[in-house]
Amino acid sequence: MTLKNTSTRLLLALWDLGGMQQEVKKGQLTKRIVSKSQKVADYQGIFEELQKQGAITISKKGYSLTSGKGLEVLGEGLRSGDFKFEGTIVGTWAVNALVKWISQIDVAVTGADVPVNGKDALAKLSSYDEFKSVALEVYDKLNYEYNFNNLVPIYRIRRGIGDRVSRTEFNDWLLETQADDILQLQGGSVEDSAPDKIEDSVATELDGLRCYATRLKP
């Protein structure tokens, strides 16, 4: 198996073991990826390179997958035309992990670039209903990939939608989702109190600053 294939297989195993939500013990991961003819030391260089790329974090006890860069590197590896499992026997965990990736991550990521109803997926949003649909897609994607535990920063939703709506439309329509009991906007402050992140949140005269959104309806 090539170096890139080995790296992808390692990341897939780490993702499948819940490496985005928690630290995976070293023995638990190496049990999956190190074959009987190999040694853990054979993977040392791969671990170090993935850490250097920012795809994983290594501690004394285990490994974790960084939700942003780690998912990006894993996705690129799986979609590469060169990726394949070598040998005549493939572990059941690998097959199941690939199925889970396709159902939970890959379809959503690749589908984001596909035109919807003949329209450009990045076209301007001209109505509240269009905004609501896209905002919930962005919310769900952020909540899953970054493990926000159903408390997604509003500035991340705004930046995820980008210039498809004006700032005023974003503010008005997001508040409308709260009026419709679709999203609940909550107070507090952003993690590092960065002025630009606060500015990209939503403020109202009655309720003040709202920095997070919680989904109320499925």
XYZ file of C-alpha atoms in Angstrom, residues 53 62 99 104 128 185:
6
model
C -0.207 18.914 8.133
C -3.601 8.862 21.958
C -20.267 3.109 4.090
C -22.799 10.936 6.534
C -36.868 33.526 3.131
C -30.860 32.195 19.033
